[in-house]
mmCIF file of C-alpha atoms and ligand atoms in Angstrom:
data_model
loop_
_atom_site.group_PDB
_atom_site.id
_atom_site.type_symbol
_atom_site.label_atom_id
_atom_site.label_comp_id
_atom_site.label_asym_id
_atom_site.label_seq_id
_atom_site.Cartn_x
_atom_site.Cartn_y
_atom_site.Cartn_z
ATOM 1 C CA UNK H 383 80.317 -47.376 1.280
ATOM 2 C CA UNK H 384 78.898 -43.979 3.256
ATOM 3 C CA UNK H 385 76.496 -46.216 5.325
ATOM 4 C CA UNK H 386 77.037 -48.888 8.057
ATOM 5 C CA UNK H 387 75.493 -52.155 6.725
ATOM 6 C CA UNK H 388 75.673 -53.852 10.228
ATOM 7 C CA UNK H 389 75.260 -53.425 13.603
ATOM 8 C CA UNK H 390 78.994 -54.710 13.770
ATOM 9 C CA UNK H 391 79.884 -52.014 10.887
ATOM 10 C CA UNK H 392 77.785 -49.444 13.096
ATOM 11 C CA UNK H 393 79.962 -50.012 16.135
ATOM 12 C CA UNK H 394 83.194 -50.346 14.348
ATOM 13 C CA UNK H 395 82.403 -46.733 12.864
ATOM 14 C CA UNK H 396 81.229 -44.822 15.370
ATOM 15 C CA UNK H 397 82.891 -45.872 18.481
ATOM 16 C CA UNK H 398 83.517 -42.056 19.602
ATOM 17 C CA UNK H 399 82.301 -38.777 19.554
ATOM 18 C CA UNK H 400 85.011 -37.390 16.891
ATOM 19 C CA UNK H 401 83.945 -40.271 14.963
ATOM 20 C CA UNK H 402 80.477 -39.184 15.200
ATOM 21 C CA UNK H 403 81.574 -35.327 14.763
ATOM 22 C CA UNK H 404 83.353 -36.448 11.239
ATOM 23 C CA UNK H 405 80.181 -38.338 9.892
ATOM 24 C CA UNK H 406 77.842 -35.293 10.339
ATOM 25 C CA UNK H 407 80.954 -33.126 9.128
ATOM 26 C CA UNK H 408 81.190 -35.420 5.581
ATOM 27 C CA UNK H 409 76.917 -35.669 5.393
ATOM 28 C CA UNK H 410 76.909 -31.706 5.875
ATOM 29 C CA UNK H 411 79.890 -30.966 3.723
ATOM 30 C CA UNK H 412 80.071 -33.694 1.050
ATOM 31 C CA UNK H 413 82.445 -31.620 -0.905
ATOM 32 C CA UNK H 414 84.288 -30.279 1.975
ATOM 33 C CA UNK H 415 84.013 -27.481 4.041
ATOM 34 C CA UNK H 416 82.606 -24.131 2.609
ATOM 35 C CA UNK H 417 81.878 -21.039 5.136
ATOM 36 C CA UNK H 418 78.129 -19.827 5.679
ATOM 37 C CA UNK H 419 79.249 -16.910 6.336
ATOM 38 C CA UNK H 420 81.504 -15.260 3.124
ATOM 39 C CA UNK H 421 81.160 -18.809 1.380
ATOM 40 C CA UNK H 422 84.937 -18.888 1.296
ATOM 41 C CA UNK H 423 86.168 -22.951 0.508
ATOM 42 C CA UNK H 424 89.942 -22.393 2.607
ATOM 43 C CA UNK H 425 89.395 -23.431 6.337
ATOM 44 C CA UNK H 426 91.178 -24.324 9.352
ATOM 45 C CA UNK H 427 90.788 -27.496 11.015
ATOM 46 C CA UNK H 428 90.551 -26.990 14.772
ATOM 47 C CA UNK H 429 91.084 -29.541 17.909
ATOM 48 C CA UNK H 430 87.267 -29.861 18.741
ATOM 49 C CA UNK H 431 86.082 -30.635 14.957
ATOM 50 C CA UNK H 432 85.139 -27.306 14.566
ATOM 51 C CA UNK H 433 86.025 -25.353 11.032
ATOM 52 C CA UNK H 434 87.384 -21.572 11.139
ATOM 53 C CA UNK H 435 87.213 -19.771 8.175
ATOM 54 C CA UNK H 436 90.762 -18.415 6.741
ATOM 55 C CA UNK H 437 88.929 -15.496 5.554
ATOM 56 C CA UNK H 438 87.091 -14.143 7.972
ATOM 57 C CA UNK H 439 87.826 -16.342 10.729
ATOM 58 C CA UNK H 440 83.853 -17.548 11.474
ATOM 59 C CA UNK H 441 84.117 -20.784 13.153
ATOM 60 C CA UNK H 442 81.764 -23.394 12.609
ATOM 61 C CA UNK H 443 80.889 -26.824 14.164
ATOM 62 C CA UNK H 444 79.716 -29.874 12.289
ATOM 63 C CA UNK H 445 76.318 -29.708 14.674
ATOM 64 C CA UNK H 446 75.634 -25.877 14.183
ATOM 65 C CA UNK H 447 72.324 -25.424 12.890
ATOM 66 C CA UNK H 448 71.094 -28.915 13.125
ATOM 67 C CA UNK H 449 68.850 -30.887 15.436
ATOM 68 C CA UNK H 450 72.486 -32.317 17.039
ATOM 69 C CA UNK H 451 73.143 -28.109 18.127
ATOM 70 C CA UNK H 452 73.483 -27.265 21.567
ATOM 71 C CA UNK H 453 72.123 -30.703 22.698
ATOM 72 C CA UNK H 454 73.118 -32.044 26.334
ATOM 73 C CA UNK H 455 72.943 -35.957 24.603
ATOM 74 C CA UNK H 456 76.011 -37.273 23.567
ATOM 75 C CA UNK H 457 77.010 -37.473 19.884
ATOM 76 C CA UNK H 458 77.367 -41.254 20.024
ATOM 77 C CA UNK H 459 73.682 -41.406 21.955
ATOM 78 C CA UNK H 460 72.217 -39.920 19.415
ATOM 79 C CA UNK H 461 73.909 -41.889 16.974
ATOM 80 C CA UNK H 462 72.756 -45.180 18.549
ATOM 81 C CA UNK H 463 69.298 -43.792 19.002
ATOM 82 C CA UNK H 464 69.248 -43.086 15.412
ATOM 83 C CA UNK H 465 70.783 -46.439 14.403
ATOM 84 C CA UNK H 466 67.705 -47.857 16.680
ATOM 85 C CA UNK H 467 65.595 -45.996 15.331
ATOM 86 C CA UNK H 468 66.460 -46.722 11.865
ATOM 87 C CA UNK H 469 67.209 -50.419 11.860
ATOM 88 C CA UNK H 470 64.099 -51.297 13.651
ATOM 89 C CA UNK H 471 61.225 -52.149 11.368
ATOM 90 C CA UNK H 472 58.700 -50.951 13.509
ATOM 91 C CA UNK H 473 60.801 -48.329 15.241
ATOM 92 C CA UNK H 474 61.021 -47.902 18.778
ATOM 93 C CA UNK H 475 59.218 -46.577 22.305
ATOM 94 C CA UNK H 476 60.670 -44.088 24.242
ATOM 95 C CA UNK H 477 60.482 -46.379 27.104
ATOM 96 C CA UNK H 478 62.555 -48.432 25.098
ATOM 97 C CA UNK H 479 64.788 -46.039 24.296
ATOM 98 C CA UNK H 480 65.527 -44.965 28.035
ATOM 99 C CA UNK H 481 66.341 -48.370 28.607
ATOM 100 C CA UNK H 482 68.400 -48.831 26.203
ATOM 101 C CA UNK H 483 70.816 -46.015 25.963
ATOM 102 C CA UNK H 484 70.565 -45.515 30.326
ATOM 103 C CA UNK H 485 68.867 -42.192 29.679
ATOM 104 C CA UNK H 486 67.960 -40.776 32.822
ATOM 105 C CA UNK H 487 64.348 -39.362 32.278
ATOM 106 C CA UNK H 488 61.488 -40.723 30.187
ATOM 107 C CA UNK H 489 61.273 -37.050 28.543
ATOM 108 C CA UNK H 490 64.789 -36.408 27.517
ATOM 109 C CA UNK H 491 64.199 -40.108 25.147
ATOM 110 C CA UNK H 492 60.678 -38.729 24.276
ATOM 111 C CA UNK H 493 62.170 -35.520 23.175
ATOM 112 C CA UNK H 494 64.673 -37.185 21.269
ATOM 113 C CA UNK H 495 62.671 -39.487 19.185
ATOM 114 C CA UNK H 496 60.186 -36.419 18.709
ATOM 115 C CA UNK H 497 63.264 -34.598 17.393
ATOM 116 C CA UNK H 498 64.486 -37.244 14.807
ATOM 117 C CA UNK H 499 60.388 -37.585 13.443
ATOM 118 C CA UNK H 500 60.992 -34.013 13.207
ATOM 119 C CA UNK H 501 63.229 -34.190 10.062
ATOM 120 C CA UNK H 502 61.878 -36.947 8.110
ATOM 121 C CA UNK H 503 59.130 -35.148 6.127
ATOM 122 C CA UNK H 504 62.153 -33.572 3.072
ATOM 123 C CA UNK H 505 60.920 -30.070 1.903
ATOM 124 C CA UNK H 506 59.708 -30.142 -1.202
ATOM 125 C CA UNK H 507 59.508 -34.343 -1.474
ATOM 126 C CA UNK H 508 57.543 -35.725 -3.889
ATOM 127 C CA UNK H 509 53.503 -35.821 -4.139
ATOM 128 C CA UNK H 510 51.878 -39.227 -4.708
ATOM 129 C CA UNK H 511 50.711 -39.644 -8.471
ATOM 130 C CA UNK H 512 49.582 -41.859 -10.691
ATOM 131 C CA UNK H 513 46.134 -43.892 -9.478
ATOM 132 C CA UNK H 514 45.561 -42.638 -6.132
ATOM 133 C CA UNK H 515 43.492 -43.778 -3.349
ATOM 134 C CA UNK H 516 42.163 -40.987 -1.517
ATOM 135 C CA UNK H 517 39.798 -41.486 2.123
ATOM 136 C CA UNK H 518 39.375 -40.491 5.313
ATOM 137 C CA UNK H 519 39.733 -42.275 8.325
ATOM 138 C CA UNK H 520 39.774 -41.716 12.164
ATOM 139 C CA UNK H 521 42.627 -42.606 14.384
ATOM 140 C CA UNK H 522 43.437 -42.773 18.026
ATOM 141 C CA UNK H 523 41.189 -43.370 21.003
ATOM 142 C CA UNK H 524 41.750 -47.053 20.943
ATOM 143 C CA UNK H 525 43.746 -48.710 23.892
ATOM 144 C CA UNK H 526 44.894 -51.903 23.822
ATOM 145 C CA UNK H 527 43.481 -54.301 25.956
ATOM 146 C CA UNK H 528 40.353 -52.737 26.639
ATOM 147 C CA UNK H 529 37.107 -54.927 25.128
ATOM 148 C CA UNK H 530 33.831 -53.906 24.586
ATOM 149 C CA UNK H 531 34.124 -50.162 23.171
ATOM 150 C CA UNK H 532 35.785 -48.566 25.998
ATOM 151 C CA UNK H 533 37.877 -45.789 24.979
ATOM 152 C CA UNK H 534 39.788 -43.142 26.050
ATOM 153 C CA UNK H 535 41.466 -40.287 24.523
ATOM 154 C CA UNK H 536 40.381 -38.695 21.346
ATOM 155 C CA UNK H 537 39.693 -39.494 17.971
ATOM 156 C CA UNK H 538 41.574 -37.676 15.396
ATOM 157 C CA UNK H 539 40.082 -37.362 11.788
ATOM 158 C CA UNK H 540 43.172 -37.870 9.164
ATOM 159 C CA UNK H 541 43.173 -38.107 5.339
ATOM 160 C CA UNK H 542 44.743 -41.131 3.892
ATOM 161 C CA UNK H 543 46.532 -41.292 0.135
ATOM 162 C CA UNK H 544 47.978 -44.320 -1.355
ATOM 163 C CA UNK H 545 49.018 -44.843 -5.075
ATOM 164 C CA UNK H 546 47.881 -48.149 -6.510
ATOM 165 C CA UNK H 547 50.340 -49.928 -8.660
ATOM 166 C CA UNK H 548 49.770 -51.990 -11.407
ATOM 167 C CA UNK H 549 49.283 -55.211 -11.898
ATOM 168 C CA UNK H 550 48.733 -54.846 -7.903
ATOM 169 C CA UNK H 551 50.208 -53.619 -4.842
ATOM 170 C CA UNK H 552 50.633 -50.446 -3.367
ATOM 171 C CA UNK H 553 53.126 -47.441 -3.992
ATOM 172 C CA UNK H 554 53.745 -44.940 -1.538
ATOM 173 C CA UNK H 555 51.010 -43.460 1.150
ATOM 174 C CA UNK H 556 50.666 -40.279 3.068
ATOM 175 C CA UNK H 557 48.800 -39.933 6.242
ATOM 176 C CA UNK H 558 48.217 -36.423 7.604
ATOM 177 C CA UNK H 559 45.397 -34.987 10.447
ATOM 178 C CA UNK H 560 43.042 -33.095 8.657
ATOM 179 C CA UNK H 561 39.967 -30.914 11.029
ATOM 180 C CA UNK H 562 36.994 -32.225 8.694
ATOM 181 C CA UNK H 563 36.487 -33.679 5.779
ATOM 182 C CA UNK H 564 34.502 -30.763 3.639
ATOM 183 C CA UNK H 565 35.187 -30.380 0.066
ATOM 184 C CA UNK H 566 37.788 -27.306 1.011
ATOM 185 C CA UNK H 567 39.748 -29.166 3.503
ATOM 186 C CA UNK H 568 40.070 -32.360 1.283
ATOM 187 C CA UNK H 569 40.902 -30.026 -1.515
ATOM 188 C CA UNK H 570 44.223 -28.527 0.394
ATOM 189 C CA UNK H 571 45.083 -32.177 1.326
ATOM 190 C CA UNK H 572 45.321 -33.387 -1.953
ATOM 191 C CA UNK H 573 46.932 -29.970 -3.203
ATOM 192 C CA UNK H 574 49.592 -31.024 -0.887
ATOM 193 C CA UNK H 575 50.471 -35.019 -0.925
ATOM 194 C CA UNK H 576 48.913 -35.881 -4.802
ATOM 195 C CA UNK H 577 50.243 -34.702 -7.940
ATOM 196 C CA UNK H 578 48.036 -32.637 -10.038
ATOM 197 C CA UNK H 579 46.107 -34.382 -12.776
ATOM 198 C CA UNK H 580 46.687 -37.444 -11.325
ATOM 199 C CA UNK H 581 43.601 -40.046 -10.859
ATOM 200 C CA UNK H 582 41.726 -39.713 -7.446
ATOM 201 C CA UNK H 583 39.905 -42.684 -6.659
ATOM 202 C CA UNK H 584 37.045 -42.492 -3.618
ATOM 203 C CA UNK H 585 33.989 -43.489 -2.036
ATOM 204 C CA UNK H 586 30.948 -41.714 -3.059
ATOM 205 C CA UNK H 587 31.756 -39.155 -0.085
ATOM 206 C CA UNK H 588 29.630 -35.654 -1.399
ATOM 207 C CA UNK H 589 33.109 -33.793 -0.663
ATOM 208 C CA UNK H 590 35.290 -35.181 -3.574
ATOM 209 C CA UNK H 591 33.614 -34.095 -6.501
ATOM 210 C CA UNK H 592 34.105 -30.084 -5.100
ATOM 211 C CA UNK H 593 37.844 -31.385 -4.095
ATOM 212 C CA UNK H 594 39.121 -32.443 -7.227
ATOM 213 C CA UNK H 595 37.204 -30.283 -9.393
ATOM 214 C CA UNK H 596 39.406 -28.795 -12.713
ATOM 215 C CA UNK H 597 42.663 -30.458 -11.085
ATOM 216 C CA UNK H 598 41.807 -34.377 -10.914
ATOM 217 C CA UNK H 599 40.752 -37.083 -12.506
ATOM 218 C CA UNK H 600 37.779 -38.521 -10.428
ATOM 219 C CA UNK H 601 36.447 -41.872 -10.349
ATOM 220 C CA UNK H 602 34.340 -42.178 -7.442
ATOM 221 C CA UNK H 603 33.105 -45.832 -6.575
ATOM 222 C CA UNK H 604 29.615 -45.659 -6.406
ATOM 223 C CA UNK H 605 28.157 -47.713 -3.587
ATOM 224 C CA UNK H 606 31.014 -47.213 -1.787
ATOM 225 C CA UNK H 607 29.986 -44.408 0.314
ATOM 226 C CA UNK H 608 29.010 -45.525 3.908
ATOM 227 C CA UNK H 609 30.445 -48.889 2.941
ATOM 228 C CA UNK H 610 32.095 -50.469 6.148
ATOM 229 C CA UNK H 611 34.408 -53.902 6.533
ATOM 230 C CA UNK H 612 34.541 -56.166 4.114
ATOM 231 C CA UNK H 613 32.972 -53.683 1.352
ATOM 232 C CA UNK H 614 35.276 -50.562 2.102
ATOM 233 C CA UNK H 615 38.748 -52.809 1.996
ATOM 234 C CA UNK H 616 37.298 -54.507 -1.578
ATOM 235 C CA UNK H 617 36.570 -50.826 -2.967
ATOM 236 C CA UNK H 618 39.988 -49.020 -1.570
ATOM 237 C CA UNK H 619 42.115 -51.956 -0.794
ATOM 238 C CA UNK H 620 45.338 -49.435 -0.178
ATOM 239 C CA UNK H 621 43.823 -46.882 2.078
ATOM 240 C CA UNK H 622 41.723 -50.162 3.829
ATOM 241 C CA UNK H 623 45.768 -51.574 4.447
ATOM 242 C CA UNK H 624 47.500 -48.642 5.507
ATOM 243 C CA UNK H 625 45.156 -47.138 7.565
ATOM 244 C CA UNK H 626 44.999 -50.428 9.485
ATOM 245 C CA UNK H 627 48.910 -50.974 9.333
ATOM 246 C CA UNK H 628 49.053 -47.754 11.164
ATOM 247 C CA UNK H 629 46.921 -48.181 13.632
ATOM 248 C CA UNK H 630 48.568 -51.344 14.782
ATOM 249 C CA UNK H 631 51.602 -49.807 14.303
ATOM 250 C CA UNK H 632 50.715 -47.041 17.293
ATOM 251 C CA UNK H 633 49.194 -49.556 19.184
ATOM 252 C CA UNK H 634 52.228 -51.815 19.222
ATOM 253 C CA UNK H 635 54.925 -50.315 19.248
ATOM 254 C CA UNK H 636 53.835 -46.998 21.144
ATOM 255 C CA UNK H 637 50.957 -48.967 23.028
ATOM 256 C CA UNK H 638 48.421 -46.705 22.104
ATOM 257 C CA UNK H 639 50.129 -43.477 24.375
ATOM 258 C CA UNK H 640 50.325 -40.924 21.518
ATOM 259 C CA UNK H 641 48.378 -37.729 22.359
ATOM 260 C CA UNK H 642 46.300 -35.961 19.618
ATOM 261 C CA UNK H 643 48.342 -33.179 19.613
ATOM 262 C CA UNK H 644 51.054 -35.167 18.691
ATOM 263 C CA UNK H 645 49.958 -37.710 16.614
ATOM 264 C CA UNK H 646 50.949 -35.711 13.493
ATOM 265 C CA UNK H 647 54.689 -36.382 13.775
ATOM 266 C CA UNK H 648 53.739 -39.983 14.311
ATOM 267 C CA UNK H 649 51.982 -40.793 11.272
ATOM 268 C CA UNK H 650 55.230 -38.991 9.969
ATOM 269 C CA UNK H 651 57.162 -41.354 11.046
ATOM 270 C CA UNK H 652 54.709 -44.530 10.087
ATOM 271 C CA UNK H 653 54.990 -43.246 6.428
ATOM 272 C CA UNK H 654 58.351 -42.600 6.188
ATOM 273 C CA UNK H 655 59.027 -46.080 7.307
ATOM 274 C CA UNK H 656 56.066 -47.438 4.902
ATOM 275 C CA UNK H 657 57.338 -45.712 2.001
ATOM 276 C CA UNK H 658 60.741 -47.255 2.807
ATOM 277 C CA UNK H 659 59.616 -50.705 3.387
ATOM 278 C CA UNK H 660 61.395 -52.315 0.603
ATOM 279 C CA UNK H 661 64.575 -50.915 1.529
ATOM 280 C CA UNK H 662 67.199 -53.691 1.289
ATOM 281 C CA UNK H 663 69.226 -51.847 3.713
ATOM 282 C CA UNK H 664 68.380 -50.680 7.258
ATOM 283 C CA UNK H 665 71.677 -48.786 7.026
ATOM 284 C CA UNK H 666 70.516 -47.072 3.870
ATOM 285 C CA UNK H 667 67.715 -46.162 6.137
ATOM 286 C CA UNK H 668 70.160 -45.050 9.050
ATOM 287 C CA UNK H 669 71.530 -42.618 6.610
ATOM 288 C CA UNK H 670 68.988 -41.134 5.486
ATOM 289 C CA UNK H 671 67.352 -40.224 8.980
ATOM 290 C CA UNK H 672 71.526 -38.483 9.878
ATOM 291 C CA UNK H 673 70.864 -37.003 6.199
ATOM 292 C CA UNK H 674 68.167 -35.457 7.087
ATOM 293 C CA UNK H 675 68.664 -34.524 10.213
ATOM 294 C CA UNK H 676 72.456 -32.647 9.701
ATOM 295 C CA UNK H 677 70.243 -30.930 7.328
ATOM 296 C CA UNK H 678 68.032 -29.873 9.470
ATOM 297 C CA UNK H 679 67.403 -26.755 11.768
ATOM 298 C CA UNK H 680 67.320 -26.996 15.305
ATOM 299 C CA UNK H 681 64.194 -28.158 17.540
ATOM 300 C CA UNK H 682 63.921 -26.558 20.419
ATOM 301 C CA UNK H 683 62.457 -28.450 22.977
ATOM 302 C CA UNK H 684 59.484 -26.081 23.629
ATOM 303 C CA UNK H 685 58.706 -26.236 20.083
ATOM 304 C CA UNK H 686 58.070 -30.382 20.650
ATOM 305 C CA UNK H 687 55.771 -29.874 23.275
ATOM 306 C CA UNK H 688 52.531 -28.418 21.688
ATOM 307 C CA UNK H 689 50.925 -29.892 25.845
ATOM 308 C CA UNK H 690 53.527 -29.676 28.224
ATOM 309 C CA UNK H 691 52.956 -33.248 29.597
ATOM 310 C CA UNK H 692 54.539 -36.036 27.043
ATOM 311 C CA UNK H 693 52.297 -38.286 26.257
ATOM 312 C CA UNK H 694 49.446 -40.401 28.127
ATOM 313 C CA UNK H 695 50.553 -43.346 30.141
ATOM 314 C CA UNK H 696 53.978 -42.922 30.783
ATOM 315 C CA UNK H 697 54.252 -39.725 32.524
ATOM 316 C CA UNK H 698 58.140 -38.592 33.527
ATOM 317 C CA UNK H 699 59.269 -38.646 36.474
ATOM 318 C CA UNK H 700 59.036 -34.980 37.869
ATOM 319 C CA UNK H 701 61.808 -32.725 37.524
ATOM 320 C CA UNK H 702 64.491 -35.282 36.737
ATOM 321 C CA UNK H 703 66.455 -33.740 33.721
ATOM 322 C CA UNK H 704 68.245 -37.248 32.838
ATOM 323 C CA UNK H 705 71.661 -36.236 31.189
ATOM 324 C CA UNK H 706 72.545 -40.179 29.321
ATOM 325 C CA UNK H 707 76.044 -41.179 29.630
ATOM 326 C CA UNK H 708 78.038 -41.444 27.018
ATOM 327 C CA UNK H 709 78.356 -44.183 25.270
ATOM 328 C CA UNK H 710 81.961 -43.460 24.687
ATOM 329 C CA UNK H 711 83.286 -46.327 27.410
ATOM 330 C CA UNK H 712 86.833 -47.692 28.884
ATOM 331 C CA UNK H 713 87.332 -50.942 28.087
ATOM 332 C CA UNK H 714 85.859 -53.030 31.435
ATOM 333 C CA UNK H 715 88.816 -55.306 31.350
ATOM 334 C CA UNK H 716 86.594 -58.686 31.278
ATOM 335 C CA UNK H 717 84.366 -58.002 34.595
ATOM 336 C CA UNK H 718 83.519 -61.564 34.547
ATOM 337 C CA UNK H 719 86.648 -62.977 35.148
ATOM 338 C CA UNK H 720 86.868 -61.048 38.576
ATOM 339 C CA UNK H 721 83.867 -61.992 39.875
ATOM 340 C CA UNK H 722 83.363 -64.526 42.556
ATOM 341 C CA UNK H 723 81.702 -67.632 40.942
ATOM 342 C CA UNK H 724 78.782 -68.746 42.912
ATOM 343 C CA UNK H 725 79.396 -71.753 42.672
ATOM 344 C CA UNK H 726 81.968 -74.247 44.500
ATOM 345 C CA UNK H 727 83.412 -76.416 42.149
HETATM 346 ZN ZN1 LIG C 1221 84.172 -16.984 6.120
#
């Protein structure tokens, strides 16, 4: 098996950081080591995990190059993160997250959750095909707990595709911020997330005949345009359910605190974990995320914060650069035992 298939499997694999170090080594090097350098195969092994090539001597760590490189976290805090992350259904806060793993600031979590959505859209994955449901839908702006149309924030437009399977049910889906929804705009979207030639199937929106022009088959639902409720979720059941899955989904788990300019990278994240819902393993999904991300370059921190400030709500505390311990421990020798009982028996 490459993947833990239980939280008990997850700790009995990757109790230490060399542990940790040797996972990323085999997902990065399936067929052993090879030098990026002169693409020599012969290496040395050294003390700290790190490979040095027996030709010209390059040495290379396991985490060079990925999101893991340089980072002040912990190799087996980022492991649990990502095992949290992964095994989850609905994911996890960054709140919950700081809790969790003892990580001293609010941001350094945020950052670290921001830098495991960052790898989960593959280059050059997929597009939808097939019978696709194509709309438009706005997100954000809601807040829980607030009645009678109060709302702050701002509304972001984004275009929703979902492939329709048959006799029922619903494929995969893509969600993705889009600035408007003109005939242009709608055109690139689908360019990007649908297959060509594959059927498009809309409301009577004025923009999809010039967006699928030559490259789609169209079938527009006539009435549909300007349909709301009950009408809209008869006509385009899929987009109806995963547009309304994901707002929930930011609501609940991330209590509505997800700033426009980031909500991009978390409708990444709702998709990849839509598109993965059938998944009989949450360790398959585990692996995938560590997959990804040992394949992935680095994220600067800087390049995570398109506003400096993280997002609404739950502000950091200022200035307090939380370095998590590791979770790497001694064994506490049975604390309870030692303690006084409070009790007089
Ligand atoms: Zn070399």
């Amino acid at each position: 098996m490459h993947y833990p298939r239980s939280l008990g499997e997850f700790q009995a694999w990757f109790r230490t950081y060399a542990d940790c170090l040797d996972y990323l080594d085999w997902l990065r090097w399936p067929e052993g080591f090879v030098c990026a350098e002169c693409a020599h195969p012969r290496a040395w092994e050294l003390a700290d995990g790190r490979h040095e090539c027996r030709e010209c001597h390059e040495r290379t760590s396991p985490t060079a190059g990925t999101i893991f490189d340089k980072t002040r976290t912990p190799l087996t805090v980022w492991f649990t993160a990502c095992w949290l992350f992964a095994s989850q259904k609905d994911g996890i806060s960054a709140l919950a997250l700081k809790r969790a793993l003892e990580i001293g600031s609010y941001q350094t979590a945020w950052a670290m959750l921001h830098r495991l959505r960052s790898v989960l859209v593959r280059p050059g994955r997929e597009r939808l095909r097939g019978d696709v449901e194509v709309d438009e839908t706005y997100v954000g702006g809601e807040e829980p707990g607030l009645r009678g149309g109060r709302q702050r924030g701002k509304k972001v437009l984004v275009g929703v595709a979902v492939e329709r399977e048959a006799p029922k049910g619903f494929g995969r889906c893509r969600m993705v911020p889009i600035p408007d929804a003109s005939a242009k705009t709608l055109r690139f979207f689908l360019l990007d997330h649908v297959e060509q030639g594959a059927k498009v199937i809309t409301d009577g929106w004025s923009s999809y005949p010039g967006a699928t022009k030559d490259l789609y088959v169209h079938e527009p639902l006539s009435g549909a345009s300007g349909a709301s409720g009950a009408d809209a979720s008869k006509l385009l059941p899929g987009v109806h359910k995963v547009s309304s899955l994901a707002k929930r989904w930011l609501l609940g788990t991330h209590q509505g605190s997800v700033d426009e300019e980031h909500l991009a990278a978390y409708l990444n994240e709702f998709v990849f974990r839509f598109n993965r819902r059938r998944s009989r393993s949450r360790g398959l999904v585990f692996y995938r995320v560590l997959e990804l991300a040992a394949a992935h370059d680095p994220v600067r921190y800087r390049d995570l914060i398109a506003n400096p400030k993280p997002d609404r709500q739950q502000r950091p505390p200022p200035r307090t650069r939380g370095r998590p311990p590791s979770l790497e421990r001694p064994r506490a020798g049975r604390p309870w035992r030692r303690a006084t009982p409070n009790y007089s028996g």
